[in-house]
Amino acid sequence: MTVHRGGTAVRPRRRSIGMRRLRGMIRKEFLQIVRDPRSIAIAFLLPAFLLLLHGYGVSLDADNVPLAFVAESPSAEATSLSAAFAGSPYFEVRKYRAMQDAVAALTTHQVDGIVRVREDFAGIADPDGSDRPPRPIQVILNGVDANTARLVSGYAEGVWSLWLADQARQAGREIQPPLELVSRIWYNSEMRSRNFLVPGLIAVNMTLIGALLTAMVMAREWERGTMEALMVTPVSMFEILLGKLIPYFIMGMGGMALSVVMAVGVFAVPLRGSLWLLVLAASVFLLVSLGIGLFISIIARNQFVAGQVAIIVTFLPAFLLSGYIFDIASMPRPVQIITHAIAARYFIAILQSSFLAGDVWAVVGPNLAALSFMAVFFLALCGVKSKKRLD
Amino acid sequence: MFHRILALVVKEFLAIFRDKRSRLTVVVPPLVQLMVFSYAATYDLERVPYAVYNEDPGAFSRSLTARLDGSPNFRKVAEITREAEIAPLVDGREALLVVHIDRRFSRDILSGEPGRVQVILDGRNSNTAMVALNYVRAIVMAESRELVRTGRAAGFPAVLETRAWYNPNLESRWFIVPGILGVITLLVTLITTALSVAREREQGTFDQLLVTPLRPVEILIGKSIPGCIIGLVEGTACLLVAALWFQVPLRGNLFMLYTGLALFLLSAVGVGLLISSLSVTQQQGLLGVFLFMVPAVILSGFTTPIGNMPVPVQHLTRLNPVRYFMVVLRGVFLEDAPASVFFAQFWPMALIAAATLTLAGWLFRHRIN
């Protein structure tokens, strides 16, 4: 095992892990953890706190969008269209008589969109007027948040087509679109964005917590000079690393379990896959993220730099490059290649399938393999980089 | 007084830039991240993998599938002939959606009935599914208009004419890239300030600093300036990249942008120094940064709108300086918003800056262990 060889390079006479020494190391770490209970708080309370805050905070489902409705000359049709918008759960209608007032409301962010009907809107549903050119209903959206604007535009179309069919039915006609689009959304039929965001958040949070727990532990020993003290003991480097890893792994898994329980219990995300597979994927992922933290800590040898690096390489990449919210397949090819180095990417793919679809081996297999590879890679790297040496 | 502060500023800069690794972490990653994230962060989809299950032998379905084929947003991965083939494609994420055209599609259109198109989508990421569905809807609408134009079907008495102001093509990159500017500036400012006092405390040099002729106010100013300068430089670099490289329109007033940036930096530095003076060890400092930064970014309207949050969480975001800076950034870049919109963001940031800086300065003196 590479890790082992790296660890014993200085003292080749010891080839196996001494259980007694390892226990001693773990005991020391646990004592350090217990004396400074903040890391227990990091492991257990922080995931719960972050998941609670963000689980409620992140949603891509727009409802009660404030909408200005402008009817320049009142008519029965305009009133019924406005009522149709007001009746939709997606909109909160404010009526305006003049377009310029509605525009002012849009530019000052009081409303997110304007629906405007003109004078010729009256009599739109007359059965004998069907050969006239279609009358426009103007919809203006604040397009700054393009994603929300696109959703809102879809909602507006839904309201409009229902209203149109309703008007026609009242006039005794049938309005049929030339083509009819029927959609079926698998795994998440009610299109709740929380169902995929909350599992993704578990991965984002655990990336942070894994790195946070270990990013400073080695650097701290170096900085305080206790590393030298450890070196003169018979403990091998490999045992030191394992002794650091095991307590944090146990605490991290506790945080992970709490997160999953909350996702299902508080946020009502369905868990359709098997629990053992989730536990397996979570533990491999946690090893990767602890390994990355440990690696940063070994390389930096200085808590200040280790802390800075941990902030930079964990949160934003896990947030933006992992497929948590932005679709990886739509990114440019070079960026897609970079995303392969983000462990959260593989874990999120597994989580989204495990929670919403079930045990899909076509998804779980390759992603779990990639995570395992990363775990071995980073832990081996820690072993190689942390040979006992003084400089 | 001035030269004392200057000396402290020089010392702080030396502390950041003397160490090669520290120098690298402050300068290189933020700029790399700006580029990578700006390319990565978009809700728009490209090359959506889809499969066609066309049971209709007629000409109308061929015209529809040709339209899908021709769209740059879609990439066909399979043509299937049996319903049983749908599930493995979607389960294994090979296709995001399957377009199913019914056997009677062309016949229905010829007889004046609506032609039915069914779309099956992978909803594991419901937002992606929704965006993809909107793309399909646009293609079906275009095909409908074509049918109306050629007299195959009757038109509607009224149509929706939708336009998006400020961002006519609804490019979500225009929304995200200015936001990344804010997030990266926050990140840089926090990592340069938040660990600085904690490190001095841990190494015992903070007590030395307190016994120098420097007054706490001067220490506060001296500790704030480096973070502000670095934030200003990185912010300007991000601004240039956003406007020149990513071609995000810069329509508004740069004075408003820089006023907003200055207030934002002051509040970020204030939070950083507050975290720093509250923590005794650097590890606590790091924890504090995470505890502030992660919610501050996620609950800022950077990627998910504040309007979608439950009302209590919306109120909570009022404590978050990033929230206000996001509005300023987008107001200047895209909207050229009226001054009242900017002032509504300026004063809360000023308030946050004043409160955090005052508290941090007070803690310098009153927390000597």
Short mmCIF file of C-alpha atoms in Angstrom, two decimals, chain B residues 74-366:
data_model
loop_
_atom_site.label_atom_id
_atom_site.label_comp_id
_atom_site.label_asym_id
_atom_site.label_seq_id
_atom_site.Cartn_x
_atom_site.Cartn_y
_atom_site.Cartn_z
CA PHE B 74 -30.42 20.07 -28.72
CA ARG B 75 -28.30 17.05 -29.46
CA LYS B 76 -30.00 13.84 -30.52
CA VAL B 77 -28.60 10.78 -28.81
CA ALA B 78 -31.05 8.14 -29.97
CA GLU B 79 -34.04 7.35 -32.11
CA ILE B 80 -36.07 4.71 -30.42
CA THR B 81 -38.91 2.52 -31.62
CA ARG B 82 -40.30 0.96 -28.45
CA GLU B 83 -41.69 2.49 -25.30
CA ALA B 84 -39.56 0.20 -23.16
CA GLU B 85 -36.44 1.93 -24.42
CA ILE B 86 -37.38 5.24 -22.79
CA ALA B 87 -36.71 4.33 -19.15
CA PRO B 88 -33.08 3.16 -19.47
CA LEU B 89 -32.16 6.27 -21.47
CA VAL B 90 -33.62 8.65 -18.91
CA ASP B 91 -32.62 6.68 -15.80
CA GLY B 92 -28.99 6.50 -16.86
CA ARG B 93 -28.97 10.19 -17.72
CA GLU B 94 -28.14 9.53 -21.37
CA ALA B 95 -31.08 11.64 -22.46
CA LEU B 96 -32.52 14.54 -20.51
CA LEU B 97 -35.75 14.27 -22.43
CA VAL B 98 -37.59 12.00 -24.82
CA VAL B 99 -39.94 13.48 -27.42
CA HIS B 100 -42.76 11.07 -28.13
CA ILE B 101 -44.89 11.72 -31.22
CA ASP B 102 -48.12 9.81 -31.31
CA ARG B 103 -49.12 7.44 -34.15
CA ARG B 104 -52.07 9.70 -35.00
CA PHE B 105 -50.10 12.96 -35.04
CA SER B 106 -50.32 13.79 -38.78
CA ARG B 107 -53.80 12.35 -39.11
CA ASP B 108 -55.05 14.52 -36.24
CA ILE B 109 -53.63 17.67 -37.76
CA LEU B 110 -55.19 16.89 -41.14
CA SER B 111 -58.57 16.37 -39.52
CA GLY B 112 -58.34 19.65 -37.58
CA GLU B 113 -57.60 18.09 -34.20
CA PRO B 114 -54.58 19.21 -32.19
CA GLY B 115 -51.49 17.09 -32.84
CA ARG B 116 -50.18 15.72 -29.58
CA VAL B 117 -46.53 15.83 -28.67
CA GLN B 118 -45.49 14.21 -25.42
CA VAL B 119 -42.25 15.06 -23.67
CA ILE B 120 -40.78 12.92 -20.92
CA LEU B 121 -38.20 14.74 -18.85
CA ASP B 122 -35.65 13.77 -16.24
CA GLY B 123 -36.81 15.88 -13.29
CA ARG B 124 -33.88 15.13 -11.00
CA ASN B 125 -32.81 18.70 -11.58
CA SER B 126 -36.22 20.31 -11.93
CA ASN B 127 -34.81 23.64 -13.06
CA THR B 128 -32.89 22.08 -15.93
CA ALA B 129 -36.02 20.12 -16.81
CA MET B 130 -38.08 23.30 -16.80
CA VAL B 131 -35.60 25.15 -19.00
CA ALA B 132 -35.42 22.25 -21.44
CA LEU B 133 -39.21 22.05 -21.52
CA ASN B 134 -39.35 25.75 -22.36
CA TYR B 135 -36.96 25.16 -25.26
CA VAL B 136 -39.18 22.37 -26.56
CA ARG B 137 -42.22 24.56 -26.09
CA ALA B 138 -40.63 27.30 -28.17
CA ILE B 139 -39.99 24.83 -30.98
CA VAL B 140 -43.53 23.47 -30.81
CA MET B 141 -44.88 27.05 -30.85
CA ALA B 142 -42.81 27.85 -33.93
CA GLU B 143 -44.19 24.75 -35.61
CA SER B 144 -47.73 25.76 -34.60
CA ARG B 145 -47.29 29.18 -36.14
CA GLU B 146 -46.10 27.51 -39.30
CA LEU B 147 -49.25 25.37 -39.36
CA VAL B 148 -51.41 28.46 -38.87
CA ARG B 149 -49.52 30.32 -41.58
CA THR B 150 -49.98 27.53 -44.12
CA GLY B 151 -53.67 27.36 -43.30
CA ARG B 152 -53.57 23.93 -41.68
CA ALA B 153 -55.01 25.20 -38.42
CA ALA B 154 -56.99 28.11 -37.05
CA GLY B 155 -55.17 30.86 -35.18
CA PHE B 156 -55.86 32.37 -31.78
CA PRO B 157 -57.89 35.56 -31.29
CA ALA B 158 -55.18 36.96 -29.03
CA VAL B 159 -51.48 36.31 -28.70
CA LEU B 160 -48.92 37.01 -26.01
CA GLU B 161 -46.05 39.18 -27.07
CA THR B 162 -43.39 38.73 -24.45
CA ARG B 163 -40.34 40.90 -24.22
CA ALA B 164 -37.66 40.92 -21.58
CA TRP B 165 -36.20 44.27 -20.73
CA TYR B 166 -32.51 44.73 -19.93
CA ASN B 167 -31.71 41.24 -21.18
CA PRO B 168 -33.69 40.59 -24.36
CA ASN B 169 -32.20 37.18 -25.10
CA LEU B 170 -32.52 36.09 -21.47
CA GLU B 171 -28.88 35.20 -21.15
CA SER B 172 -28.41 34.05 -17.60
CA ARG B 173 -24.68 34.75 -17.86
CA TRP B 174 -25.50 38.46 -17.77
CA PHE B 175 -27.14 37.83 -14.44
CA ILE B 176 -24.48 35.59 -12.94
CA VAL B 177 -21.20 37.23 -14.03
CA PRO B 178 -21.76 40.55 -12.18
CA GLY B 179 -22.74 38.44 -9.18
CA ILE B 180 -19.46 36.54 -9.37
CA LEU B 181 -17.68 39.88 -9.16
CA GLY B 182 -19.40 40.47 -5.82
CA VAL B 183 -18.72 37.00 -4.48
CA ILE B 184 -15.04 37.01 -5.41
CA THR B 185 -14.50 40.46 -3.96
CA LEU B 186 -16.11 39.26 -0.75
CA LEU B 187 -13.92 36.17 -0.69
CA VAL B 188 -10.67 38.11 -1.18
CA THR B 189 -11.55 40.73 1.40
CA LEU B 190 -12.53 38.14 3.97
CA ILE B 191 -9.44 35.99 3.58
CA THR B 192 -7.15 38.99 3.88
CA THR B 193 -8.83 40.45 6.96
CA ALA B 194 -10.57 37.70 8.88
CA LEU B 195 -7.54 35.73 9.93
CA SER B 196 -5.26 38.72 10.48
CA VAL B 197 -6.16 39.66 14.06
CA ALA B 198 -6.67 36.02 15.05
CA ARG B 199 -3.16 35.20 13.87
CA GLU B 200 -1.66 38.07 15.82
CA ARG B 201 -3.58 37.02 18.91
CA GLU B 202 -2.45 33.44 18.58
CA GLN B 203 1.15 34.47 18.10
CA GLY B 204 0.96 37.06 20.84
CA THR B 205 1.91 39.97 18.59
CA PHE B 206 -1.45 41.62 19.02
CA ASP B 207 -0.61 42.53 22.60
CA GLN B 208 2.58 44.09 21.29
CA LEU B 209 0.55 46.06 18.81
CA LEU B 210 -1.71 47.32 21.60
CA VAL B 211 1.19 48.64 23.64
CA THR B 212 2.55 50.65 20.70
CA PRO B 213 1.47 54.31 20.45
CA LEU B 214 -1.20 53.18 17.96
CA ARG B 215 -4.69 53.83 19.22
CA PRO B 216 -7.38 51.16 18.63
CA VAL B 217 -8.97 53.37 15.97
CA GLU B 218 -5.68 53.54 14.16
CA ILE B 219 -5.20 49.79 14.41
CA LEU B 220 -8.70 49.40 13.00
CA ILE B 221 -7.96 51.71 10.08
CA GLY B 222 -4.58 50.14 9.46
CA LYS B 223 -6.09 46.68 9.46
CA SER B 224 -8.96 47.74 7.18
CA ILE B 225 -7.02 49.49 4.44
CA PRO B 226 -5.18 46.48 2.96
CA GLY B 227 -8.42 44.49 2.61
CA CYS B 228 -10.13 47.47 0.98
CA ILE B 229 -7.27 48.08 -1.45
CA ILE B 230 -7.01 44.42 -2.45
CA GLY B 231 -10.79 44.22 -2.81
CA LEU B 232 -10.81 47.36 -4.93
CA VAL B 233 -8.10 46.01 -7.23
CA GLU B 234 -9.72 42.60 -7.59
CA GLY B 235 -13.13 44.18 -8.05
CA THR B 236 -11.83 46.39 -10.84
CA ALA B 237 -10.12 43.42 -12.49
CA CYS B 238 -13.38 41.48 -12.32
CA LEU B 239 -15.26 44.46 -13.72
CA LEU B 240 -12.95 44.65 -16.71
CA VAL B 241 -13.19 40.92 -17.36
CA ALA B 242 -16.99 40.98 -17.09
CA ALA B 243 -17.39 43.93 -19.43
CA LEU B 244 -14.63 43.25 -21.95
CA TRP B 245 -14.22 39.48 -21.99
CA PHE B 246 -17.77 38.31 -21.26
CA GLN B 247 -19.35 41.33 -22.96
CA VAL B 248 -21.87 41.93 -20.21
CA PRO B 249 -23.35 45.33 -21.08
CA LEU B 250 -22.24 48.06 -18.72
CA ARG B 251 -25.08 50.54 -19.08
CA GLY B 252 -25.16 52.46 -15.83
CA ASN B 253 -23.13 54.89 -13.85
CA LEU B 254 -19.66 53.77 -12.75
CA PHE B 255 -19.78 56.27 -9.91
CA MET B 256 -22.74 54.34 -8.45
CA LEU B 257 -20.87 51.08 -8.91
CA TYR B 258 -17.77 52.31 -7.11
CA THR B 259 -19.76 53.93 -4.31
CA GLY B 260 -21.50 50.60 -3.87
CA LEU B 261 -18.20 48.72 -4.05
CA ALA B 262 -16.61 51.00 -1.44
CA LEU B 263 -19.51 50.55 0.99
CA PHE B 264 -19.58 46.83 0.32
CA LEU B 265 -15.84 46.51 0.96
CA LEU B 266 -16.14 48.44 4.19
CA SER B 267 -18.91 46.16 5.40
CA ALA B 268 -16.99 43.05 4.31
CA VAL B 269 -13.85 44.30 6.07
CA GLY B 270 -15.96 45.12 9.11
CA VAL B 271 -17.38 41.61 9.22
CA GLY B 272 -13.91 40.15 8.63
CA LEU B 273 -12.34 42.13 11.45
CA LEU B 274 -15.26 41.37 13.73
CA ILE B 275 -14.83 37.63 13.13
CA SER B 276 -11.13 38.07 13.63
CA SER B 277 -11.39 39.94 16.89
CA LEU B 278 -13.96 37.50 18.24
CA SER B 279 -11.72 34.51 17.63
CA VAL B 280 -8.79 33.57 19.77
CA THR B 281 -7.28 31.03 17.38
CA GLN B 282 -6.96 31.03 13.63
CA GLN B 283 -9.09 27.90 13.45
CA GLN B 284 -11.95 29.81 15.00
CA GLY B 285 -11.28 32.60 12.54
CA LEU B 286 -11.58 30.19 9.65
CA LEU B 287 -14.75 28.75 11.09
CA GLY B 288 -16.14 32.25 11.46
CA VAL B 289 -15.39 33.05 7.82
CA PHE B 290 -17.23 29.95 6.68
CA LEU B 291 -20.11 30.60 9.00
CA PHE B 292 -20.53 34.04 7.56
CA MET B 293 -19.52 33.57 3.93
CA VAL B 294 -21.53 30.50 3.02
CA PRO B 295 -24.95 31.82 4.06
CA ALA B 296 -23.99 35.30 2.85
CA VAL B 297 -23.39 33.96 -0.67
CA ILE B 298 -26.22 31.46 -0.80
CA LEU B 299 -28.79 33.87 0.64
CA SER B 300 -27.76 36.91 -1.39
CA GLY B 301 -29.82 36.48 -4.53
CA PHE B 302 -26.61 35.51 -6.33
CA THR B 303 -28.05 32.33 -7.84
CA THR B 304 -31.51 31.88 -6.36
CA PRO B 305 -33.82 34.90 -6.06
CA ILE B 306 -34.55 36.33 -2.64
CA GLY B 307 -38.19 36.68 -3.67
CA ASN B 308 -38.52 32.88 -3.69
CA MET B 309 -37.47 32.54 -0.06
CA PRO B 310 -39.94 32.24 2.81
CA VAL B 311 -40.67 35.64 4.34
CA PRO B 312 -38.70 35.13 7.61
CA VAL B 313 -35.60 34.17 5.59
CA GLN B 314 -36.16 37.20 3.37
CA HIS B 315 -36.02 39.39 6.47
CA LEU B 316 -32.86 37.63 7.59
CA THR B 317 -31.16 38.52 4.30
CA ARG B 318 -31.45 42.19 5.25
CA LEU B 319 -28.45 41.66 7.52
CA ASN B 320 -26.43 40.45 4.55
CA PRO B 321 -24.30 43.11 2.79
CA VAL B 322 -23.89 40.87 -0.28
CA ARG B 323 -27.61 41.10 -0.94
CA TYR B 324 -27.43 44.87 -1.43
CA PHE B 325 -24.29 44.76 -3.51
CA MET B 326 -25.92 42.27 -5.91
CA VAL B 327 -28.68 44.78 -6.61
CA VAL B 328 -26.11 47.54 -7.16
CA LEU B 329 -24.07 45.37 -9.54
CA ARG B 330 -27.02 44.35 -11.66
CA GLY B 331 -28.51 47.81 -11.46
CA VAL B 332 -25.35 49.31 -12.95
CA PHE B 333 -24.46 46.55 -15.38
CA LEU B 334 -27.82 45.79 -16.92
CA GLU B 335 -30.52 48.19 -15.86
CA ASP B 336 -29.09 51.66 -15.47
CA ALA B 337 -31.53 51.83 -12.58
CA PRO B 338 -32.75 55.14 -11.12
CA ALA B 339 -30.74 56.62 -8.25
CA SER B 340 -33.42 55.77 -5.69
CA VAL B 341 -32.76 52.07 -6.26
CA PHE B 342 -29.08 52.58 -5.46
CA PHE B 343 -29.62 54.71 -2.37
CA ALA B 344 -31.95 52.05 -1.01
CA GLN B 345 -28.94 49.71 -1.12
CA PHE B 346 -26.28 52.16 0.02
CA TRP B 347 -27.56 53.06 3.45
CA PRO B 348 -28.01 49.48 4.76
CA MET B 349 -24.44 48.65 3.66
CA ALA B 350 -23.18 51.83 5.34
CA LEU B 351 -25.04 50.84 8.49
CA ILE B 352 -23.60 47.32 8.48
CA ALA B 353 -20.10 48.72 7.90
CA ALA B 354 -20.43 51.24 10.74
CA ALA B 355 -21.80 48.68 13.18
CA THR B 356 -19.26 45.94 12.45
CA LEU B 357 -16.24 48.25 12.35
CA THR B 358 -17.20 49.95 15.61
CA LEU B 359 -17.75 46.64 17.34
CA ALA B 360 -14.48 45.23 15.99
CA GLY B 361 -12.58 48.30 17.21
CA TRP B 362 -14.17 48.05 20.63
CA LEU B 363 -13.33 44.35 20.86
CA PHE B 364 -9.66 45.09 20.08
CA ARG B 365 -9.37 46.84 23.40
CA HIS B 366 -11.74 44.83 25.50
#
